[in-house]
């Protein structure tokens, strides 16, 4: 259970999040071959159909592509990967801002804290 | 996808007690389905009817289009909820027996799984713990190349580490067109490997849906939903 998936949310969504993070961080380098559905399903301890669904969704988003005989590969398009990085960062910032608002902090206070910590 | 198992208007009565009441459902090929329900909800009765061990009072069941009988039994690999193997046999002897009995039994696969779980094939079943016996039985069942695996409480008696291995065995050892029906109470342990669930309550199906639909629509886990539906 190394992927620490949460049973309250759809599993395929969490698999996509996990793999997107791997692509952005370089754990899954551009152009690299993706393990088989079976191997990944086994590693994540999920149903192969669920893994298949997640991978198809990644292909639809242009993050991966299949080659008929040789398997599935991570995109080597740097633009796609940078766009994904920005998208993930933006959703992280949204969550962060929402949480700071709940804590009742002003924008300047938060910015100062970020400057100190970053 | 074609349906592998069809259950139509299935009813089973034990005297005055209705164990199953007008069940209708289908299982598709290539899916893992959880059969979930509290004690006495009819899970084992349903499984035994599908496997031809009990006669229904009304309705019918077909497997790959065959009525329950010799042809349906050939394509079903069944793990019962009790031990049925001769206690004085060794694992090796039981495997020989299965090889003789089932034409789809894969001996290499069985030995491979035994090795991974650290079970010596020369051990006699009599000397094994309950959990180890359960592992052996599951290995036997998963070593057939069947179309439908029916597992009645497969992981109840084994420790959590072996449970992970067994779930892994289940995921990696069935082929893409085969289906698995698993009955269990240990929902949180298995829910991530399920495609869909059937909730059985007092002999009726109260819910059949895909697990990701439950998570999307209800915002809770299958385990969470089960606790809500069957709240005592």
Short mmCIF file of C-alpha atoms in Angstrom, two decimals:
data_model
loop_
_atom_site.label_atom_id
_atom_site.label_comp_id
_atom_site.label_asym_id
_atom_site.label_seq_id
_atom_site.Cartn_x
_atom_site.Cartn_y
_atom_site.Cartn_z
CA UNK A 1 0.00 0.00 0.00
CA UNK A 2 2.88 2.33 -0.79
CA UNK A 3 0.65 4.76 -2.66
CA UNK A 4 -1.41 5.60 0.44
CA UNK A 5 -4.71 5.91 -1.37
CA UNK A 6 -7.72 7.15 0.50
CA UNK A 7 -10.91 5.11 0.19
CA UNK A 8 -13.17 8.15 0.51
CA UNK A 9 -12.31 9.51 -2.94
CA UNK A 10 -12.37 7.81 -6.34
CA UNK A 11 -9.20 5.75 -6.63
CA UNK A 12 -8.52 6.53 -10.29
CA UNK A 13 -8.48 10.26 -9.50
CA UNK A 14 -5.89 9.71 -6.79
CA UNK A 15 -3.77 7.55 -9.08
CA UNK A 16 -3.78 10.36 -11.66
CA UNK A 17 -2.72 12.88 -9.00
CA UNK A 18 0.06 10.56 -7.87
CA UNK A 19 1.37 10.03 -11.41
CA UNK A 20 1.09 13.70 -12.35
CA UNK A 21 3.26 14.51 -9.37
CA UNK A 22 5.76 11.85 -10.50
CA UNK A 23 5.88 13.38 -13.98
CA UNK A 24 6.38 16.94 -12.73
CA UNK A 25 8.99 15.92 -10.17
CA UNK A 26 10.90 13.86 -12.71
CA UNK A 27 10.37 10.54 -10.92
CA UNK A 28 8.75 9.57 -14.23
CA UNK A 29 11.12 11.34 -16.69
CA UNK A 30 9.89 12.75 -20.06
CA UNK A 31 9.75 10.08 -22.74
CA UNK A 32 10.29 7.22 -20.29
CA UNK A 33 8.42 3.96 -20.53
CA UNK A 34 5.55 3.44 -18.12
CA UNK A 35 5.28 0.08 -16.36
CA UNK A 36 2.49 -2.26 -17.44
CA UNK A 37 -1.02 -1.93 -16.08
CA UNK A 38 -0.55 -5.16 -14.14
CA UNK A 39 2.70 -4.05 -12.55
CA UNK A 40 1.34 -0.66 -11.58
CA UNK A 41 -1.90 -2.15 -10.25
CA UNK A 42 0.09 -4.55 -8.14
CA UNK A 43 2.39 -1.79 -6.86
CA UNK A 44 -0.50 0.48 -5.93
CA UNK A 45 -2.61 -2.46 -4.66
CA UNK A 46 -5.57 -1.52 -6.83
CA UNK A 47 -7.76 -3.24 -9.39
CA UNK A 48 -6.15 -3.37 -12.88
CA UNK A 49 -9.34 -1.90 -14.40
CA UNK A 50 -8.96 1.13 -12.15
CA UNK A 51 -5.32 1.55 -13.16
CA UNK A 52 -6.31 1.19 -16.81
CA UNK A 53 -8.90 3.91 -16.40
CA UNK A 54 -6.36 6.26 -14.78
CA UNK A 55 -3.80 5.64 -17.54
CA UNK A 56 -6.40 6.19 -20.29
CA UNK A 57 -7.28 9.49 -18.65
CA UNK A 58 -3.58 10.45 -18.57
CA UNK A 59 -3.43 9.68 -22.30
CA UNK A 60 -6.50 11.76 -22.96
CA UNK A 61 -4.83 14.67 -21.18
CA UNK A 62 -1.78 14.21 -23.41
CA UNK A 63 0.52 13.27 -20.52
CA UNK A 64 1.16 9.79 -21.89
CA UNK A 65 0.80 8.01 -25.19
CA UNK A 66 0.63 4.38 -26.26
CA UNK A 67 2.67 2.85 -29.00
CA UNK A 68 1.04 -0.17 -30.49
CA UNK A 69 3.72 -2.72 -29.82
CA UNK A 70 6.14 -1.17 -27.40
CA UNK A 71 3.91 0.04 -24.58
CA UNK A 72 3.06 3.32 -22.96
CA UNK A 73 5.33 6.34 -22.58
CA UNK A 74 5.40 9.58 -20.66
CA UNK A 75 5.10 12.59 -22.97
CA UNK A 76 8.41 14.13 -24.04
CA UNK A 77 6.73 17.48 -24.73
CA UNK A 78 8.28 19.87 -22.22
CA UNK A 79 5.48 22.38 -22.79
CA UNK A 80 2.86 19.89 -21.66
CA UNK A 81 4.88 19.10 -18.55
CA UNK A 82 5.44 22.77 -17.68
CA UNK A 83 1.73 23.45 -18.14
CA UNK A 84 0.98 20.57 -15.79
CA UNK A 85 3.42 21.95 -13.24
CA UNK A 86 1.68 25.34 -13.34
CA UNK A 87 -1.73 23.65 -13.05
CA UNK A 88 -0.66 21.66 -9.98
CA UNK A 89 0.97 24.71 -8.42
CA UNK A 90 -2.16 26.79 -9.03
CA UNK A 91 -4.41 24.25 -7.36
CA UNK A 92 -1.97 24.02 -4.43
CA UNK A 93 -2.02 27.82 -4.09
CA UNK A 94 -5.83 27.88 -4.22
CA UNK A 95 -6.01 25.43 -1.35
CA UNK A 96 -3.38 27.33 0.61
CA UNK A 97 -5.07 30.68 0.14
CA UNK A 98 -8.42 29.26 1.18
CA UNK A 99 -6.88 27.84 4.33
CA UNK A 100 -5.11 31.11 5.23
CA UNK A 101 -8.41 32.94 4.77
CA UNK A 102 -10.09 30.51 7.14
CA UNK A 103 -7.35 31.28 9.65
CA UNK A 104 -8.23 34.98 9.20
CA UNK A 105 -4.81 36.13 7.98
CA UNK A 106 -4.33 39.22 5.79
CA UNK A 107 -2.55 38.98 2.46
CA UNK A 108 0.51 40.92 3.69
CA UNK A 109 0.91 38.77 6.78
CA UNK A 110 0.81 35.65 4.66
CA UNK A 111 3.25 37.06 2.10
CA UNK A 112 5.68 37.97 4.87
CA UNK A 113 5.50 34.48 6.29
CA UNK A 114 6.15 33.00 2.86
CA UNK A 115 9.20 35.25 2.37
CA UNK A 116 10.62 34.11 5.70
CA UNK A 117 10.03 30.41 5.10
CA UNK A 118 10.69 29.98 1.40
CA UNK B 1 -18.76 -6.55 -22.27
CA UNK B 2 -20.73 -9.75 -22.12
CA UNK B 3 -22.27 -11.02 -18.94
CA UNK B 4 -20.56 -13.99 -17.41
CA UNK B 5 -23.03 -14.74 -14.67
CA UNK B 6 -26.77 -14.16 -14.84
CA UNK B 7 -29.04 -14.54 -11.86
CA UNK B 8 -32.78 -14.35 -12.58
CA UNK B 9 -35.64 -14.19 -10.03
CA UNK B 10 -33.61 -16.31 -7.65
CA UNK B 11 -35.35 -17.30 -4.44
CA UNK B 12 -34.23 -19.73 -1.78
CA UNK B 13 -36.32 -20.79 1.19
CA UNK B 14 -35.29 -22.93 4.12
CA UNK B 15 -38.69 -24.08 5.37
CA UNK B 16 -40.54 -20.89 6.23
CA UNK B 17 -37.39 -18.79 6.23
CA UNK B 18 -36.64 -16.91 3.04
CA UNK B 19 -32.86 -16.72 2.67
CA UNK B 20 -32.85 -15.12 -0.79
CA UNK B 21 -35.76 -13.21 -2.22
CA UNK B 22 -36.14 -12.62 -5.97
CA UNK B 23 -32.53 -11.72 -6.77
CA UNK B 24 -31.71 -10.38 -10.23
CA UNK B 25 -28.26 -9.36 -11.32
CA UNK B 26 -25.48 -9.95 -13.81
CA UNK B 27 -21.71 -10.00 -13.54
CA UNK B 28 -19.62 -8.90 -16.50
CA UNK B 29 -16.34 -10.44 -17.60
CA UNK B 30 -13.18 -8.86 -16.27
CA UNK B 31 -14.62 -7.35 -13.11
CA UNK B 32 -13.94 -7.85 -9.42
CA UNK B 33 -17.16 -7.68 -7.46
CA UNK B 34 -17.56 -7.56 -3.70
CA UNK B 35 -20.54 -9.40 -2.25
CA UNK B 36 -21.11 -7.56 1.00
CA UNK B 37 -23.66 -7.96 3.73
CA UNK B 38 -23.96 -8.61 7.45
CA UNK B 39 -24.03 -12.11 8.93
CA UNK B 40 -27.04 -14.10 7.78
CA UNK B 41 -27.81 -11.84 4.81
CA UNK B 42 -27.58 -14.75 2.34
CA UNK B 43 -24.06 -14.36 0.91
CA UNK B 44 -23.00 -17.98 1.34
CA UNK B 45 -26.41 -19.28 0.25
CA UNK B 46 -26.15 -17.30 -2.98
CA UNK B 47 -22.61 -18.53 -3.59
CA UNK B 48 -23.57 -22.14 -2.96
CA UNK B 49 -26.43 -21.91 -5.43
CA UNK B 50 -24.11 -20.45 -8.10
CA UNK B 51 -21.69 -23.32 -7.43
CA UNK B 52 -24.42 -25.96 -7.60
CA UNK B 53 -24.20 -27.00 -3.95
CA UNK B 54 -27.73 -25.89 -3.12
CA UNK B 55 -30.87 -26.00 -5.22
CA UNK B 56 -32.83 -22.75 -5.58
CA UNK B 57 -36.51 -22.73 -4.64
CA UNK B 58 -37.28 -20.61 -7.71
CA UNK B 59 -35.47 -18.76 -10.47
CA UNK B 60 -32.32 -19.66 -12.30
CA UNK B 61 -28.62 -19.03 -12.66
CA UNK B 62 -26.49 -19.30 -15.79
CA UNK B 63 -22.72 -19.10 -16.10
CA UNK B 64 -21.39 -18.29 -19.59
CA UNK B 65 -24.85 -19.26 -20.79
CA UNK B 66 -24.72 -22.72 -19.17
CA UNK B 67 -27.20 -23.68 -16.48
CA UNK B 68 -25.57 -24.69 -13.19
CA UNK B 69 -24.11 -28.17 -13.78
CA UNK B 70 -21.00 -29.85 -15.14
CA UNK B 71 -20.26 -27.12 -17.70
CA UNK B 72 -20.68 -24.27 -15.25
CA UNK B 73 -18.54 -26.01 -12.64
CA UNK B 74 -15.70 -26.35 -15.12
CA UNK B 75 -15.38 -22.60 -15.45
CA UNK B 76 -15.87 -21.67 -11.79
CA UNK B 77 -13.08 -21.86 -9.24
CA UNK B 78 -14.64 -21.80 -5.80
CA UNK B 79 -13.14 -21.13 -2.39
CA UNK B 80 -15.61 -22.30 0.25
CA UNK B 81 -15.81 -20.77 3.70
CA UNK B 82 -14.79 -24.05 5.35
CA UNK B 83 -11.89 -26.45 5.01
CA UNK B 84 -12.61 -29.43 2.82
CA UNK B 85 -9.16 -30.87 2.21
CA UNK B 86 -8.09 -34.17 3.75
CA UNK B 87 -6.12 -33.39 6.88
CA UNK B 88 -3.64 -36.22 6.44
CA UNK B 89 -2.57 -35.09 2.95
CA UNK B 90 0.48 -33.00 2.24
CA UNK B 91 0.24 -29.85 0.13
CA UNK B 92 2.07 -31.69 -2.64
CA UNK B 93 -0.51 -34.49 -2.67
CA UNK B 94 -3.38 -32.04 -2.73
CA UNK B 95 -1.81 -30.26 -5.70
CA UNK B 96 -1.46 -33.60 -7.55
CA UNK B 97 -5.12 -34.21 -6.84
CA UNK B 98 -6.11 -30.80 -8.23
CA UNK B 99 -3.95 -31.37 -11.33
CA UNK B 100 -5.81 -34.64 -11.97
CA UNK B 101 -9.18 -33.16 -11.24
CA UNK B 102 -9.12 -29.81 -13.06
CA UNK B 103 -7.82 -29.56 -16.59
CA UNK B 104 -7.18 -25.82 -16.14
CA UNK B 105 -4.98 -26.20 -13.04
CA UNK B 106 -1.53 -24.61 -13.39
CA UNK B 107 0.94 -26.50 -11.21
CA UNK B 108 3.81 -24.03 -11.71
CA UNK B 109 1.67 -21.14 -10.63
CA UNK B 110 0.72 -23.02 -7.45
CA UNK B 111 4.33 -23.83 -6.55
CA UNK B 112 5.39 -20.29 -7.28
CA UNK B 113 2.80 -18.88 -4.87
CA UNK B 114 3.65 -21.45 -2.20
CA UNK B 115 7.28 -20.39 -2.46
CA UNK B 116 6.43 -16.71 -2.11
CA UNK B 117 4.35 -17.37 0.99
CA UNK B 118 7.07 -19.60 2.44
CA UNK B 119 4.93 -22.74 2.58
CA UNK B 120 6.80 -26.05 2.29
CA UNK B 121 4.91 -28.37 -0.12
CA UNK B 122 5.80 -31.40 2.00
CA UNK B 123 3.95 -30.09 5.04
CA UNK B 124 0.84 -32.01 6.03
CA UNK B 125 -2.35 -29.96 6.35
CA UNK B 126 -2.97 -31.43 9.80
CA UNK B 127 0.08 -29.64 11.17
CA UNK B 128 -0.77 -26.26 9.71
CA UNK B 129 -2.31 -23.27 11.44
CA UNK B 130 -5.75 -22.09 10.38
CA UNK B 131 -4.28 -19.12 8.52
CA UNK B 132 -1.75 -21.24 6.62
CA UNK B 133 -4.47 -23.68 5.59
CA UNK B 134 -6.51 -20.76 4.28
CA UNK B 135 -3.52 -19.59 2.26
CA UNK B 136 -3.08 -23.06 0.75
CA UNK B 137 -6.74 -23.23 -0.22
CA UNK B 138 -6.63 -19.81 -1.81
CA UNK B 139 -3.50 -20.78 -3.75
CA UNK B 140 -5.29 -23.88 -5.06
CA UNK B 141 -8.28 -21.83 -6.14
CA UNK B 142 -6.24 -19.08 -7.79
CA UNK B 143 -4.03 -21.61 -9.61
CA UNK B 144 -6.86 -22.63 -11.90
CA UNK B 145 -7.37 -20.66 -15.08
CA UNK B 146 -11.06 -20.25 -14.55
CA UNK B 147 -13.55 -17.73 -15.93
CA UNK B 148 -15.16 -17.00 -12.60
CA UNK B 149 -13.47 -17.14 -9.21
CA UNK B 150 -15.82 -17.20 -6.26
CA UNK B 151 -14.13 -16.54 -2.96
CA UNK B 152 -16.18 -16.91 0.21
CA UNK B 153 -14.40 -15.01 3.01
CA UNK B 154 -10.92 -15.44 1.56
CA UNK B 155 -8.87 -13.38 3.99
CA UNK B 156 -10.70 -13.72 7.29
CA UNK B 157 -8.13 -15.85 9.08
CA UNK B 158 -4.83 -14.49 7.81
CA UNK B 159 -2.56 -11.81 9.20
CA UNK B 160 -2.49 -8.32 7.63
CA UNK B 161 0.88 -8.81 5.89
CA UNK B 162 -0.25 -12.04 4.26
CA UNK B 163 -3.55 -10.32 3.45
CA UNK B 164 -1.69 -7.75 1.35
CA UNK B 165 0.16 -10.54 -0.43
CA UNK B 166 -3.05 -12.46 -1.03
CA UNK B 167 -4.83 -9.41 -2.44
CA UNK B 168 -1.84 -8.90 -4.66
CA UNK B 169 -2.07 -12.54 -5.74
CA UNK B 170 -5.69 -12.00 -6.60
CA UNK B 171 -4.98 -8.87 -8.65
CA UNK B 172 -2.02 -10.28 -10.53
CA UNK B 173 -3.25 -13.85 -11.11
CA UNK B 174 -6.59 -13.58 -12.81
CA UNK B 175 -6.75 -12.95 -16.48
CA UNK B 176 -8.30 -9.97 -18.04
CA UNK B 177 -11.45 -11.76 -19.08
CA UNK B 178 -12.01 -13.57 -15.81
CA UNK B 179 -14.21 -12.23 -13.05
CA UNK B 180 -13.99 -12.53 -9.30
CA UNK B 181 -16.82 -12.51 -6.79
CA UNK B 182 -15.56 -12.00 -3.23
CA UNK B 183 -17.72 -12.19 -0.15
CA UNK B 184 -16.28 -10.60 2.96
CA UNK B 185 -16.80 -8.43 6.02
CA UNK B 186 -13.30 -6.98 5.77
CA UNK B 187 -14.36 -4.23 3.42
CA UNK B 188 -11.70 -1.66 4.14
CA UNK B 189 -8.99 -4.21 3.36
CA UNK B 190 -10.31 -5.10 -0.04
CA UNK B 191 -12.27 -2.15 -1.31
CA UNK B 192 -9.42 -0.71 -3.36
CA UNK B 193 -9.28 -3.79 -5.53
CA UNK B 194 -13.03 -3.94 -6.24
CA UNK B 195 -14.74 -2.68 -9.38
CA UNK B 196 -18.22 -2.93 -7.99
CA UNK B 197 -20.17 -4.07 -4.97
CA UNK B 198 -23.42 -5.84 -4.27
CA UNK B 199 -24.97 -5.12 -0.87
CA UNK B 200 -27.15 -7.93 0.38
CA UNK B 201 -29.58 -7.33 3.21
CA UNK B 202 -31.96 -10.00 4.48
CA UNK B 203 -31.81 -11.88 1.19
CA UNK B 204 -32.37 -8.85 -1.05
CA UNK B 205 -30.01 -6.71 -3.09
CA UNK B 206 -30.19 -3.23 -1.63
CA UNK B 207 -27.44 -1.78 -3.78
CA UNK B 208 -25.30 -2.67 -6.77
CA UNK B 209 -22.94 -0.04 -8.05
CA UNK B 210 -19.38 0.70 -9.03
CA UNK B 211 -17.13 1.58 -6.12
CA UNK B 212 -15.92 4.79 -7.72
CA UNK B 213 -19.54 5.88 -8.17
CA UNK B 214 -20.05 5.39 -4.45
CA UNK B 215 -17.00 7.49 -3.68
CA UNK B 216 -17.96 10.20 -6.19
CA UNK B 217 -21.66 10.38 -5.35
CA UNK B 218 -21.61 9.74 -1.63
CA UNK B 219 -18.18 11.17 -0.80
CA UNK B 220 -17.45 8.19 1.39
CA UNK B 221 -15.70 4.87 1.25
CA UNK B 222 -17.51 1.59 0.59
CA UNK B 223 -16.74 0.68 4.19
CA UNK B 224 -18.34 3.95 5.34
CA UNK B 225 -21.43 3.37 3.21
CA UNK B 226 -21.73 -0.22 4.47
CA UNK B 227 -21.67 0.97 8.07
CA UNK B 228 -24.43 3.44 7.25
CA UNK B 229 -26.67 1.04 5.30
CA UNK B 230 -26.34 -1.75 7.86
CA UNK B 231 -26.31 0.36 10.99
CA UNK B 232 -27.58 -1.76 13.87
#
